[in-house]
Short mmCIF file of C-alpha atoms and ligand atoms in Angstrom, two decimals:
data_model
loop_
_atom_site.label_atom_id
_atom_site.label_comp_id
_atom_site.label_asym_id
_atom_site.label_seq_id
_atom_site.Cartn_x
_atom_site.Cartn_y
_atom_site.Cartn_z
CA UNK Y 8 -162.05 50.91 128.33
CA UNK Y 9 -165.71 49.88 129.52
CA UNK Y 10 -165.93 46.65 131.87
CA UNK Y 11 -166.70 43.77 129.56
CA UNK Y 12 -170.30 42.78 129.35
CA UNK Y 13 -170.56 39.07 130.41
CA UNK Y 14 -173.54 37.03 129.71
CA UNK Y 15 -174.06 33.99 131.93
CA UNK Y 16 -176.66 31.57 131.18
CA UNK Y 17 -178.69 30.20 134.33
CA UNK Y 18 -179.52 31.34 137.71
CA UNK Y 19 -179.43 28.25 139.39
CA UNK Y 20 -176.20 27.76 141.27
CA UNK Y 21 -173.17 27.92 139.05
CA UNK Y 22 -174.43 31.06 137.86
CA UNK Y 23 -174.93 33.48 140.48
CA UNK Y 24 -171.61 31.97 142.03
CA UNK Y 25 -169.87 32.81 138.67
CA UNK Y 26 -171.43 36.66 138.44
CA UNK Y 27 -170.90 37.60 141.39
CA UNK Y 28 -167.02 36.65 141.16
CA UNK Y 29 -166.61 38.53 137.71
CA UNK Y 30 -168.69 41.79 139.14
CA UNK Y 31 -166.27 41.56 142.27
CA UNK Y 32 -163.26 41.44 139.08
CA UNK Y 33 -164.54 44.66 137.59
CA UNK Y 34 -166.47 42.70 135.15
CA UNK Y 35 -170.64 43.38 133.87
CA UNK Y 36 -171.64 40.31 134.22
CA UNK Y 37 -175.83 39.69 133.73
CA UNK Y 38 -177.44 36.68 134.26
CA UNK Y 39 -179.92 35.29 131.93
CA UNK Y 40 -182.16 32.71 133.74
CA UNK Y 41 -185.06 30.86 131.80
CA UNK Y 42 -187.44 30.65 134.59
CA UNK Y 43 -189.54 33.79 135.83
CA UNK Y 44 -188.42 33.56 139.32
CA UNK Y 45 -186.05 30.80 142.09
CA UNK Y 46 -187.02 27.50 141.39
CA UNK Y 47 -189.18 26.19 144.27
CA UNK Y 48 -188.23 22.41 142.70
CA UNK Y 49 -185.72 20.31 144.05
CA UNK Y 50 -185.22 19.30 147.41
CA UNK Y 51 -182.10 19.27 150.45
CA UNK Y 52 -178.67 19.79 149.10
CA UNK Y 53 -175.17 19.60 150.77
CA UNK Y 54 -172.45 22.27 150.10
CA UNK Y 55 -169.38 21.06 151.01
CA UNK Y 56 -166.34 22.74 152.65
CA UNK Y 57 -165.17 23.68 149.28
CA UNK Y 58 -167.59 24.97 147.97
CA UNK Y 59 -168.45 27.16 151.06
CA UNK Y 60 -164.39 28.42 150.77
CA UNK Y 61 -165.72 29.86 147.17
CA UNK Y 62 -169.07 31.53 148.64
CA UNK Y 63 -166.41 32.88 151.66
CA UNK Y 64 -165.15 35.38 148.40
CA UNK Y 65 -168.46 37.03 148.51
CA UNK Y 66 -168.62 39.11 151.17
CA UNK Y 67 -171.48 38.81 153.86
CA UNK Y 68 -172.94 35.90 151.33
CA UNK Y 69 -171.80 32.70 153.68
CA UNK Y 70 -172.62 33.97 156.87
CA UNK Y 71 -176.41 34.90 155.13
CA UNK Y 72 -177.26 31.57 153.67
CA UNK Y 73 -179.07 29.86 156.69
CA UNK Y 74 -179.32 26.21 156.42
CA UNK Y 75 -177.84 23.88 159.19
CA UNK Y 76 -174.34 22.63 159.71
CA UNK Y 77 -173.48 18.94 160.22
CA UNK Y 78 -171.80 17.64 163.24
CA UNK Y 79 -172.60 14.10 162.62
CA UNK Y 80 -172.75 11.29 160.01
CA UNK Y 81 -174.17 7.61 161.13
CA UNK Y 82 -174.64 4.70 159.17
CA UNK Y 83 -177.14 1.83 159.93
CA UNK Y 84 -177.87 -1.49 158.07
CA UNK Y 85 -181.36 -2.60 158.62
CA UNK Y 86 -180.92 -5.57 157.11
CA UNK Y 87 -182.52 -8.58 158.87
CA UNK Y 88 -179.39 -10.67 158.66
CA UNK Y 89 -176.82 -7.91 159.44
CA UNK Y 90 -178.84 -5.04 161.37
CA UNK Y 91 -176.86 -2.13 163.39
CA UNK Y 92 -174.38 0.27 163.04
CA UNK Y 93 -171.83 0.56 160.43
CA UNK Y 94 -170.55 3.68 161.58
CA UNK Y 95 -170.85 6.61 163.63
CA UNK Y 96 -168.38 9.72 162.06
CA UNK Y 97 -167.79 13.21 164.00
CA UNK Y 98 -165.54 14.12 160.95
CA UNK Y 99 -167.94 16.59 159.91
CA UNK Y 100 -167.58 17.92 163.30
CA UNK Y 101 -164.06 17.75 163.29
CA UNK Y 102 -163.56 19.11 159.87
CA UNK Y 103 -165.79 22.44 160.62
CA UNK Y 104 -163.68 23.07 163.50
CA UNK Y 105 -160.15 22.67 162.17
CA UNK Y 106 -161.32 24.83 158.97
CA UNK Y 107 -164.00 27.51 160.06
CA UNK Y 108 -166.46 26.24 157.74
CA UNK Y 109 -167.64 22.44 157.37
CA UNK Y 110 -170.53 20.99 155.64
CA UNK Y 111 -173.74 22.35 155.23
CA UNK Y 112 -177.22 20.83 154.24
CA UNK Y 113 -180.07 23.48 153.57
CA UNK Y 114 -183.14 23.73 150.75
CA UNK Y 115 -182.37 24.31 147.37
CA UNK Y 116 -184.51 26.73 146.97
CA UNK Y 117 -182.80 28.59 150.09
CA UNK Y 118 -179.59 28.22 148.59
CA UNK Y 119 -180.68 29.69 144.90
CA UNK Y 120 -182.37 32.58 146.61
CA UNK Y 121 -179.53 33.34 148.91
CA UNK Y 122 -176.87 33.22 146.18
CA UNK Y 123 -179.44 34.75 143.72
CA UNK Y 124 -179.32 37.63 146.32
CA UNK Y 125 -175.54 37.74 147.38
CA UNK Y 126 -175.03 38.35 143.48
CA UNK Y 127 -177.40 41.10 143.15
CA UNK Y 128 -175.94 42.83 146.37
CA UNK Y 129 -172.61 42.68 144.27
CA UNK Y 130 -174.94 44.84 141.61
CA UNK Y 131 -175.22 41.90 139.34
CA UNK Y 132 -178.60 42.15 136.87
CA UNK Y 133 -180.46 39.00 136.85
CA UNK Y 134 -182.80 39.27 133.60
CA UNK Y 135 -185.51 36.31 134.06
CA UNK Y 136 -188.01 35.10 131.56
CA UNK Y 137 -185.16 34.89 129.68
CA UNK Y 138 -184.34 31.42 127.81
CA UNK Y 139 -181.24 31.20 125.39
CA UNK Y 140 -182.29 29.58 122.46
CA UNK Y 141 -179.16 30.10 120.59
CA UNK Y 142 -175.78 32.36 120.04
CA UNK Y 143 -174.30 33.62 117.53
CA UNK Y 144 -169.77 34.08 117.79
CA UNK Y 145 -168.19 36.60 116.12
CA UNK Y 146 -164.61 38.45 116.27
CA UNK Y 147 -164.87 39.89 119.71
CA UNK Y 148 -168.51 39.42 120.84
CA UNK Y 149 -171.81 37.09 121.57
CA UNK Y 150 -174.99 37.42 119.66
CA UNK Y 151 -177.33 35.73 122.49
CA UNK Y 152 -180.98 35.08 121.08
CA UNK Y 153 -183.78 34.73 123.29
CA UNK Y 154 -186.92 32.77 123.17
CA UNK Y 155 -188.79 35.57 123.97
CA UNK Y 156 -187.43 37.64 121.20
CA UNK Y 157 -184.64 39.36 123.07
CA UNK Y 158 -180.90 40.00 121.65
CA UNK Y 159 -178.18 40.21 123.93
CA UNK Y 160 -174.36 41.30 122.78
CA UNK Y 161 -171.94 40.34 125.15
CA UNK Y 162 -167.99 39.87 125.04
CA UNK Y 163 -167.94 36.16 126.24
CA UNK Y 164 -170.25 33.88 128.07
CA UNK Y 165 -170.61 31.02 130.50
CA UNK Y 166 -172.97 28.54 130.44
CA UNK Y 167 -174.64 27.33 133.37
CA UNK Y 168 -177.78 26.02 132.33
CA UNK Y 169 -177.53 22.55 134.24
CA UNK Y 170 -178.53 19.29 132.56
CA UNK Y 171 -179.90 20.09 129.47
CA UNK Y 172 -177.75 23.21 129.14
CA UNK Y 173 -179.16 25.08 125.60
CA UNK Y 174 -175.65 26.67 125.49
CA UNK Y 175 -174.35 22.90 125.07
CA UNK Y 176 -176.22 22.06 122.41
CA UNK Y 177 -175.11 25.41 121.04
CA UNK Y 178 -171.47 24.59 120.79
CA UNK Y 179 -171.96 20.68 120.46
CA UNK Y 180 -175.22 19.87 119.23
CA UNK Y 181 -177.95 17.69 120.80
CA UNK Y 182 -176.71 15.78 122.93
CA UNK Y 183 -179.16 12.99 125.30
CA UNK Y 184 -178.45 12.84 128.77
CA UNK Y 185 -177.49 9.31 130.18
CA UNK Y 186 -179.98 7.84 132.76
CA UNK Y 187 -178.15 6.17 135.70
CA UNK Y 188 -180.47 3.45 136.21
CA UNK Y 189 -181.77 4.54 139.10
CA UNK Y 190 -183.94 7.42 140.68
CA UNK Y 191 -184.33 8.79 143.94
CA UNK Y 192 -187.63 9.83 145.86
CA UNK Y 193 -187.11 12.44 148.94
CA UNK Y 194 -188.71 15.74 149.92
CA UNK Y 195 -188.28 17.04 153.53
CA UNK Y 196 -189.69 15.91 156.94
CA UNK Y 197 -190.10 17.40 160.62
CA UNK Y 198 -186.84 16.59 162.39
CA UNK Y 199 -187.11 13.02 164.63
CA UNK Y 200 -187.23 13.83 168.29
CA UNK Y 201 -184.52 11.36 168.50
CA UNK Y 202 -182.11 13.82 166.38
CA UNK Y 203 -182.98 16.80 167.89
CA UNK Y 204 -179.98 19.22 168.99
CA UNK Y 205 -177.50 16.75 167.55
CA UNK Y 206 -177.02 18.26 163.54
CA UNK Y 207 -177.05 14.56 162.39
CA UNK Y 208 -177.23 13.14 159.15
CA UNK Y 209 -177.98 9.38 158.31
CA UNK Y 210 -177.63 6.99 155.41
CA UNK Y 211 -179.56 3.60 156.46
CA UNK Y 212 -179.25 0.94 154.27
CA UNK Y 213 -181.50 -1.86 153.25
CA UNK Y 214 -181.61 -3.93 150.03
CA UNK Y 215 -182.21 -2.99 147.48
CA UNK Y 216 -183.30 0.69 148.52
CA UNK Y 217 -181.01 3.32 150.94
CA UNK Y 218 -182.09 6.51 152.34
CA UNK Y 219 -179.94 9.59 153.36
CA UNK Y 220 -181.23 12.45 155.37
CA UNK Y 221 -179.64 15.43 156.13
CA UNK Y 222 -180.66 18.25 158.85
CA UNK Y 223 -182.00 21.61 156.72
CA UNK Y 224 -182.18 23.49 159.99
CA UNK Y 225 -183.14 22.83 163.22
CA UNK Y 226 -186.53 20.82 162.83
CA UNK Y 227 -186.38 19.51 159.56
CA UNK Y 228 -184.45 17.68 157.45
CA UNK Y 229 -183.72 16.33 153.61
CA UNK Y 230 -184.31 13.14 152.58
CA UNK Y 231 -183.77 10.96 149.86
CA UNK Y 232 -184.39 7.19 148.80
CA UNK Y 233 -182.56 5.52 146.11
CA UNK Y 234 -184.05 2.87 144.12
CA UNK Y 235 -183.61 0.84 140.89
CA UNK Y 236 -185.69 1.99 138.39
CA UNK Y 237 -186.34 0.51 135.22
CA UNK Y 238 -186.93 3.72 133.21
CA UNK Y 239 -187.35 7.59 135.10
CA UNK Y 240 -188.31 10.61 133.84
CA UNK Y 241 -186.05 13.79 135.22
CA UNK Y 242 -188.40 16.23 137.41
CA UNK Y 243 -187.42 18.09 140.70
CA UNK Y 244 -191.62 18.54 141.39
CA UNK Y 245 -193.02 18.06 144.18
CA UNK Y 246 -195.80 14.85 143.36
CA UNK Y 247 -199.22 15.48 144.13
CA UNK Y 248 -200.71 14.64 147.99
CA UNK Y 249 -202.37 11.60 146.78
CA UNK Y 250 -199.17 10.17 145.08
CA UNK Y 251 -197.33 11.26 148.15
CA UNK Y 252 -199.64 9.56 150.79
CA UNK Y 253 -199.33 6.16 148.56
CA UNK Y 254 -195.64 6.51 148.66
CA UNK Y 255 -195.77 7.28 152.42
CA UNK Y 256 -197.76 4.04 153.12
CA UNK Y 257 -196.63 1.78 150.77
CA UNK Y 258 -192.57 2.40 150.34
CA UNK Y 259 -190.96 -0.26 152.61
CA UNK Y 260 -187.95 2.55 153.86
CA UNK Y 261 -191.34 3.33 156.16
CA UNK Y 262 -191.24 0.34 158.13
CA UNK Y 263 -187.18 0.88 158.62
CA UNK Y 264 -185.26 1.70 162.19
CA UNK Y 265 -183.40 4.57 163.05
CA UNK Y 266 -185.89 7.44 162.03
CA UNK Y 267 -185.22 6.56 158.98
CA UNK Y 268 -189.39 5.51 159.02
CA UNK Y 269 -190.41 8.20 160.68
CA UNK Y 270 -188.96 10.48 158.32
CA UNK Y 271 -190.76 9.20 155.52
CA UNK Y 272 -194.29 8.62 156.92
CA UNK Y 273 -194.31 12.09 157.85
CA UNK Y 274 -192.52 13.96 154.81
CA UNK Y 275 -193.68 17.39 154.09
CA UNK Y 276 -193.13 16.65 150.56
CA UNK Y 277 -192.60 13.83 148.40
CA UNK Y 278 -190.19 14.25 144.73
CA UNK Y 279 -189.40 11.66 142.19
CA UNK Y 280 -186.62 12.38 139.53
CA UNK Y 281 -184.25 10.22 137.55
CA UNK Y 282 -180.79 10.46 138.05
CA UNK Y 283 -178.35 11.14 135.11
CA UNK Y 284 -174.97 12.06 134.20
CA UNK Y 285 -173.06 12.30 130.69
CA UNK Y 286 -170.03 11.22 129.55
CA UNK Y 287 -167.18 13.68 129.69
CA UNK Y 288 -166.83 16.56 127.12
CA UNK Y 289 -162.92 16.61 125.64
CA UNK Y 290 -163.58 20.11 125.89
CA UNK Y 291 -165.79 22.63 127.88
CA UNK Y 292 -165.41 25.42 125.57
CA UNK Y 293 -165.29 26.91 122.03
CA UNK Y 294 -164.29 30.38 121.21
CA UNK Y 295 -165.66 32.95 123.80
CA UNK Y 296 -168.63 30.37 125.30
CA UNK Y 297 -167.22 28.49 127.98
CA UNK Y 298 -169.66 25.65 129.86
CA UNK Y 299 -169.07 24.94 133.56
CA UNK Y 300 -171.73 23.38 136.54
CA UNK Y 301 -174.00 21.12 135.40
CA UNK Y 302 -173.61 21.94 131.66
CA UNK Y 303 -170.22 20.95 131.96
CA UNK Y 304 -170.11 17.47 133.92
CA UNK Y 305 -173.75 16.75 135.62
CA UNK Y 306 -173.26 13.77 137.91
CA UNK Y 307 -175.66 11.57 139.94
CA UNK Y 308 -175.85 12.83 143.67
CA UNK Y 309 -174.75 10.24 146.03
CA UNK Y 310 -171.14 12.04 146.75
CA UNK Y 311 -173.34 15.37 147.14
CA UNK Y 312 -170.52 17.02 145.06
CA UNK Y 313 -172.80 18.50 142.00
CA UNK Y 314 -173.02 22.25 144.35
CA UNK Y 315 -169.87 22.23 145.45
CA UNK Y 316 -168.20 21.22 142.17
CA UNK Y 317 -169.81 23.67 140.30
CA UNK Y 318 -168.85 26.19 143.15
CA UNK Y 319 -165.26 24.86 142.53
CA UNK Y 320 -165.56 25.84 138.67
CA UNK Y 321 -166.87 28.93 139.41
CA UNK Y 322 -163.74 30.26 141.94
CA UNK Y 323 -160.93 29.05 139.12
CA UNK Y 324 -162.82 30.30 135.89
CA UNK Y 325 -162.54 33.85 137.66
CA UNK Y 326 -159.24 33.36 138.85
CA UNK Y 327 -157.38 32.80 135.80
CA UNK Y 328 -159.12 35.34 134.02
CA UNK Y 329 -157.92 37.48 136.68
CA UNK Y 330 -154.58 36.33 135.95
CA UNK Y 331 -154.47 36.48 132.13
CA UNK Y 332 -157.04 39.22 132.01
CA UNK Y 333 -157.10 41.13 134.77
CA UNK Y 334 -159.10 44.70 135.70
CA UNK Y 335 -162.28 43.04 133.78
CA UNK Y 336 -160.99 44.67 130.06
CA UNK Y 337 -162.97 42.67 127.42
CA UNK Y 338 -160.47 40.17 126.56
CA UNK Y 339 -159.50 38.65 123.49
CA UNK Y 340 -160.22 35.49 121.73
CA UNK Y 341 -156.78 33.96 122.36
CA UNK Y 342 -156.66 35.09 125.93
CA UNK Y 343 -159.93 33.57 126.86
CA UNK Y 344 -158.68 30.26 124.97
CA UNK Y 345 -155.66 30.39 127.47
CA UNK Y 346 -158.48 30.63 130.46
CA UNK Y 347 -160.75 28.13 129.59
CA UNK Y 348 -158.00 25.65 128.27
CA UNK Y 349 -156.51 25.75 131.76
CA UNK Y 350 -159.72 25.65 133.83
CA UNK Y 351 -160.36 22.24 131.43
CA UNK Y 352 -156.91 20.90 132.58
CA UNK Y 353 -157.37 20.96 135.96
CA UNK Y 354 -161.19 20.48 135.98
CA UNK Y 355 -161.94 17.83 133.63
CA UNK Y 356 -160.26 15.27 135.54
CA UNK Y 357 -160.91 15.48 138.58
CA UNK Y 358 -164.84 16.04 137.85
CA UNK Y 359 -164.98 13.40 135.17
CA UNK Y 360 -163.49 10.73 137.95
CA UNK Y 361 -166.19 11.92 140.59
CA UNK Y 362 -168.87 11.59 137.82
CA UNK Y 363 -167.63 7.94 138.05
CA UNK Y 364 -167.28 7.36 141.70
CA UNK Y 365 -170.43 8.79 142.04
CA UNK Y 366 -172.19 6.11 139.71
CA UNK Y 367 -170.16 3.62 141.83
CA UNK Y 368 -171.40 4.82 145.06
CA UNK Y 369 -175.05 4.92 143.41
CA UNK Y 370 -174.77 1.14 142.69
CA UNK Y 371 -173.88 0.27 146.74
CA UNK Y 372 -176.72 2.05 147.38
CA UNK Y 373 -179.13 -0.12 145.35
CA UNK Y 374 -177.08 -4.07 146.33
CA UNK Y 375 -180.11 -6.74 146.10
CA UNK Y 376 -179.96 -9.92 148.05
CA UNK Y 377 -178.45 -11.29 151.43
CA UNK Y 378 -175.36 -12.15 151.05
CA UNK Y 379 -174.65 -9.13 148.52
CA UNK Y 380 -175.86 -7.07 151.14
CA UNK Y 381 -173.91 -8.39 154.17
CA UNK Y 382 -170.61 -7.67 151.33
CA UNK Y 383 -171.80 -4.06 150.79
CA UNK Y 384 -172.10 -3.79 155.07
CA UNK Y 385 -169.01 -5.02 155.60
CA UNK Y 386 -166.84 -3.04 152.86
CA UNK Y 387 -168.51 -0.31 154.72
CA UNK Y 388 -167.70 -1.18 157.73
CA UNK Y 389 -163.91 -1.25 156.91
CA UNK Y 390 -164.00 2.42 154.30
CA UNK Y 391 -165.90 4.08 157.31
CA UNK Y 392 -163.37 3.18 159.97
CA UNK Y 393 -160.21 4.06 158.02
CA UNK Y 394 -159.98 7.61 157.55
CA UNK Y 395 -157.39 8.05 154.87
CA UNK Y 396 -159.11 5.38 152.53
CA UNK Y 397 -162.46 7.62 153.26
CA UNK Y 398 -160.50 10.73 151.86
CA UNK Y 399 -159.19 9.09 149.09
CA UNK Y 400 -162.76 7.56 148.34
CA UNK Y 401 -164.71 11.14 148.98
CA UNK Y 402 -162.52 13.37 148.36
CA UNK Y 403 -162.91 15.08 151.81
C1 LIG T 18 -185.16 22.90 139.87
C2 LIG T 18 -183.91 22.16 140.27
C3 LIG T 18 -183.88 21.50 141.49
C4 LIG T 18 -182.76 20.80 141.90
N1 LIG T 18 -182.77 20.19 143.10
C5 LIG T 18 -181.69 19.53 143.55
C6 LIG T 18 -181.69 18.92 144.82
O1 LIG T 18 -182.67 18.96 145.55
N2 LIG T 18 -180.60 18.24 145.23
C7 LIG T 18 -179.48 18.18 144.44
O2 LIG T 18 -178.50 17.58 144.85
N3 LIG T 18 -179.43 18.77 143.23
C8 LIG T 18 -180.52 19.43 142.76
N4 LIG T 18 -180.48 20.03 141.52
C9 LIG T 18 -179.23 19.99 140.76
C10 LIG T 18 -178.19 20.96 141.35
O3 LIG T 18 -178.73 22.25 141.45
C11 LIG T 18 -176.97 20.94 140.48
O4 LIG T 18 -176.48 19.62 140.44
C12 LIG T 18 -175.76 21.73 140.97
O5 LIG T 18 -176.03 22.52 142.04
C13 LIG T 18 -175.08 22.49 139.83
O6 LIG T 18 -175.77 23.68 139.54
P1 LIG T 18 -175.84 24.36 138.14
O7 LIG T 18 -176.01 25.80 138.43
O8 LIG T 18 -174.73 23.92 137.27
O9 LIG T 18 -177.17 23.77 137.47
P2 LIG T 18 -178.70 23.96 137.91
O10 LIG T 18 -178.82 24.06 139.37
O11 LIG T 18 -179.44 22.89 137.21
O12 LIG T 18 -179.14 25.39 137.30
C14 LIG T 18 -179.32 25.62 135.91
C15 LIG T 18 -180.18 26.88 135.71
O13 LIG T 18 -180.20 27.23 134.33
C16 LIG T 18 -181.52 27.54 133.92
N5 LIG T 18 -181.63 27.28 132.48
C17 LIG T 18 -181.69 26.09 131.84
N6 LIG T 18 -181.73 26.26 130.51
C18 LIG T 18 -181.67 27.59 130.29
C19 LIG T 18 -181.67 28.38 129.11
N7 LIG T 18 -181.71 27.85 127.87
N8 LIG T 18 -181.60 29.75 129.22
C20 LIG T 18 -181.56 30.33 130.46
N9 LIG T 18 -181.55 29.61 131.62
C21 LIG T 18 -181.60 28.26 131.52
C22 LIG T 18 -182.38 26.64 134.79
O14 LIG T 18 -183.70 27.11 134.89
C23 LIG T 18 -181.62 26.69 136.13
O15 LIG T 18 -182.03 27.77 136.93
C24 LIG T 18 -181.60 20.73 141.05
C25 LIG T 18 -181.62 21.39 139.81
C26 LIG T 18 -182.76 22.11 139.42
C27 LIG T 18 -182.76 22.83 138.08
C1 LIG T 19 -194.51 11.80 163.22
O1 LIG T 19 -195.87 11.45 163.23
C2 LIG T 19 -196.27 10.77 164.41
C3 LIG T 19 -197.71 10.32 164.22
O2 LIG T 19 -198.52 11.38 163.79
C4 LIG T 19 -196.08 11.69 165.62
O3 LIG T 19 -196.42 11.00 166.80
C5 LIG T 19 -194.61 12.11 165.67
O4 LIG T 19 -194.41 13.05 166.72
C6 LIG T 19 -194.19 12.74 164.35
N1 LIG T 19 -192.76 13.02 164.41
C7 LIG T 19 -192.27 14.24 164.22
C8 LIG T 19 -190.82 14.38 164.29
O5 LIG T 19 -192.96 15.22 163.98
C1 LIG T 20 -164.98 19.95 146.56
O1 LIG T 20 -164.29 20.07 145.34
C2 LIG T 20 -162.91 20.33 145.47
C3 LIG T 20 -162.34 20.59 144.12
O2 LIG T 20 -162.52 19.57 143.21
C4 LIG T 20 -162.24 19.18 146.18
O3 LIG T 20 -160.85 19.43 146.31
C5 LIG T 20 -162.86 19.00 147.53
O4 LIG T 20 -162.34 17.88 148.16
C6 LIG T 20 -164.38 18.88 147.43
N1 LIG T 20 -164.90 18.98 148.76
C7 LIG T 20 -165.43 17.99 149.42
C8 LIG T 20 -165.83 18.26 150.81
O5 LIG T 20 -165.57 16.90 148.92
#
């Protein structure tokens, strides 16, 4: 019988991941991605040693991604009251040793185009200007309708259209996003001279306001500031040079120590978004659609988990259709109900409590006042020098 024609919704990360798994499988799968071309949006972005252990399935994919890996994580407090080190971890070091592959921070945009690549060297199609704007389910297939008039018949689908996934509000309905409460500013900067040869990564924090940055390769790096905000509007643009320069002069994180200053007074690029998650879906799927990524269980940043967890969705979605449908045969309804009930077993939890931490973490970020502050240092202080309650915290 012929391969079965997979549709996947989104090009972003989950979904070249996800294709290039299923071609690997002896499956057809073609992307559908809304956008004409990558995304230039967005700025630095972790994947973390899981994830990377997914991309390792792809051959030649890893090894082509670029980016920079980390060696080092500090902490500083510049706090008047309680300024200095919280903590200075090699465990990033220590973990890309002892594993082959560790963390790695590199551009968005790099990361889409190298995994938008690695799938079409795996003879994926990626069909752009191509935005789902609904589906149709029937015995054994997928009606996709496009908004630019296309139809699409496919055997089953996954949808990894992100936030505001269209194939969602498909199964579900309409659906708003929840805003966090807070947003994050951050673009990229030339690399401190300070840092230079070391692969570090920092996350200074003040009150009210934290920055991380993260090295992208061996000059620049990522950064990010997170702030209160009373109300944000989601958007991964770049703002325009006159609302950057009055961000670079007037943001206090400018004034702060350990490069954290000089990163921001001489960003590149400056980025404003919201930060939002939802609350979790009892299920991710409904006859042959299945959501994972973003669509599935979008989280707010600060564990740096949102790549790597959709990378982690990606690896088991094609691994127990491999084991309840293997040699890529379109499969039937009830066999892809056994797949995606069992990827929702084991995913749902453990995404839906980092969804949580992640809020959590958010919130220490953001402590106001002296005394709340000097709490926040200290509880640092204590989870960064204790290495089992750090694992059970991050998940590392
Ligand atoms: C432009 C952009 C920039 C980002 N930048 C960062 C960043 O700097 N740092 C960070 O930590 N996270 C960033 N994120 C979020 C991060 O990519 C995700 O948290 C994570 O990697 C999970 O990826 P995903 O593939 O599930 O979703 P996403 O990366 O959001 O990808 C979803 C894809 O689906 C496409 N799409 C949406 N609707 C439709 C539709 N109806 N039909 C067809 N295609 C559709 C989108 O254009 C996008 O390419 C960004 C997301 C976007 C979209
Ligand atoms: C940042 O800008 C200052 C002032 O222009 C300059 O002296 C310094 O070298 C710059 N730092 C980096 C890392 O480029
Ligand atoms: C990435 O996700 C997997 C699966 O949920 C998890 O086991 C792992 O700890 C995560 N990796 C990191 C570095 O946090």
């Amino acid at each position: 019988m012929a391969p079965a024609r997979v549709g996947i919704i989104g090009g972003g990360i989950a979904g070249p991941v996800v294709a290039a798994l299923l071609k690997l499988k002896g499956y057809e799968p073609a992307i559908f991605e809304r956008l004409d071309t990558i995304s230039e949006g967005g700025i630095g972005i972790g994947v973390q040693r899981n994830g990377l252990a997914v991309l390792h399935r792809i051959p030649g994919l890893a090894e082509s991604l670029g980016g920079k890996a980390l060696d080092y994580f500090h902490f500083y407090s510049v706090l008047p009251e309680d300024k200095g080190v919280l903590a200075e971890l090699d465990s990033p070091k220590r973990s890309r040793e002892a594993a082959g592959y560790g963390t790695i921070g590199l551009r968005r945009s790099e990361l889409q185009r190298g995994l938008v690549r690695g799938a079409e060297s795996t003879g994926v199609e990626i069909k752009w200007n191509h935005h789902l704007d609904s589906l149709e389910q029937t015995e054994d297939g997928v009606l996709l309708k496009f908004t630019n008039g296309a139809e699409e018949t496919v055997s089953f689908v996954v949808g990894c259209d992100g936030l505001h996934s269209d194939t969602r509000r498909s199964l579900f309905g309409e659906q708003p996003a929840d805003f966090t409460g807070l947003s994050q500013t951050g673009g990229y900067a030339p690399m401190p001279e300070s840092f230079r040869g070391k692969s570090m990564a920092i996350n200074v924090y003040g009150d009210g306001a934290h920055l991380i940055a993260i090295p992208i390769d061996d000059e620049s790096m990522g950064w990010a500031i997170t702030e209160r905000e009373p109300e944000a509007k989601e958007t991964w643009r770049a703002m325009d040079a006159a609302a950057a320069e009055e961000f670079k002069k007037n943001s206090p994180v400018a004034q702060w120590d350990y490069g954290a200053g000089e990163i921001v007074r001489n960003a590149t690029t400056v980025t404003k978004y919201g930060l939002y998650d939802r609350p979790e879906l009892q299920t991710w799927h409904q006859g042959r659609v299945v959501l994972i990524g973003d669509a599935a269980h979008p989280t707010s940043p600060h564990l740096g988990q949102g790549a790597n967890q959709s990378m982690e969705d990606a690896g088991m979605l094609v691994d127990l259709l491999e084991k309840h449908s293997p040699g890529g045969e379109p499969p039937l309804t009830s066999v892809l109900d056994t797949v995606f009930t069992e990827l929702e077993a084991a995913r749902i939890p453990r995404t839906s409590q980092l969804v949580k931490r992640a809020r959590e973490q958010g919130e220490t970020r953001v402590v106001h006042g002296v005394q709340a502050c000097i709490d926040r240092n200290n509880w640092y202080r204590k989870l960064l020098s204790d290495e089992t309650l750090l694992r059970q915290r991050f998940g590392a």
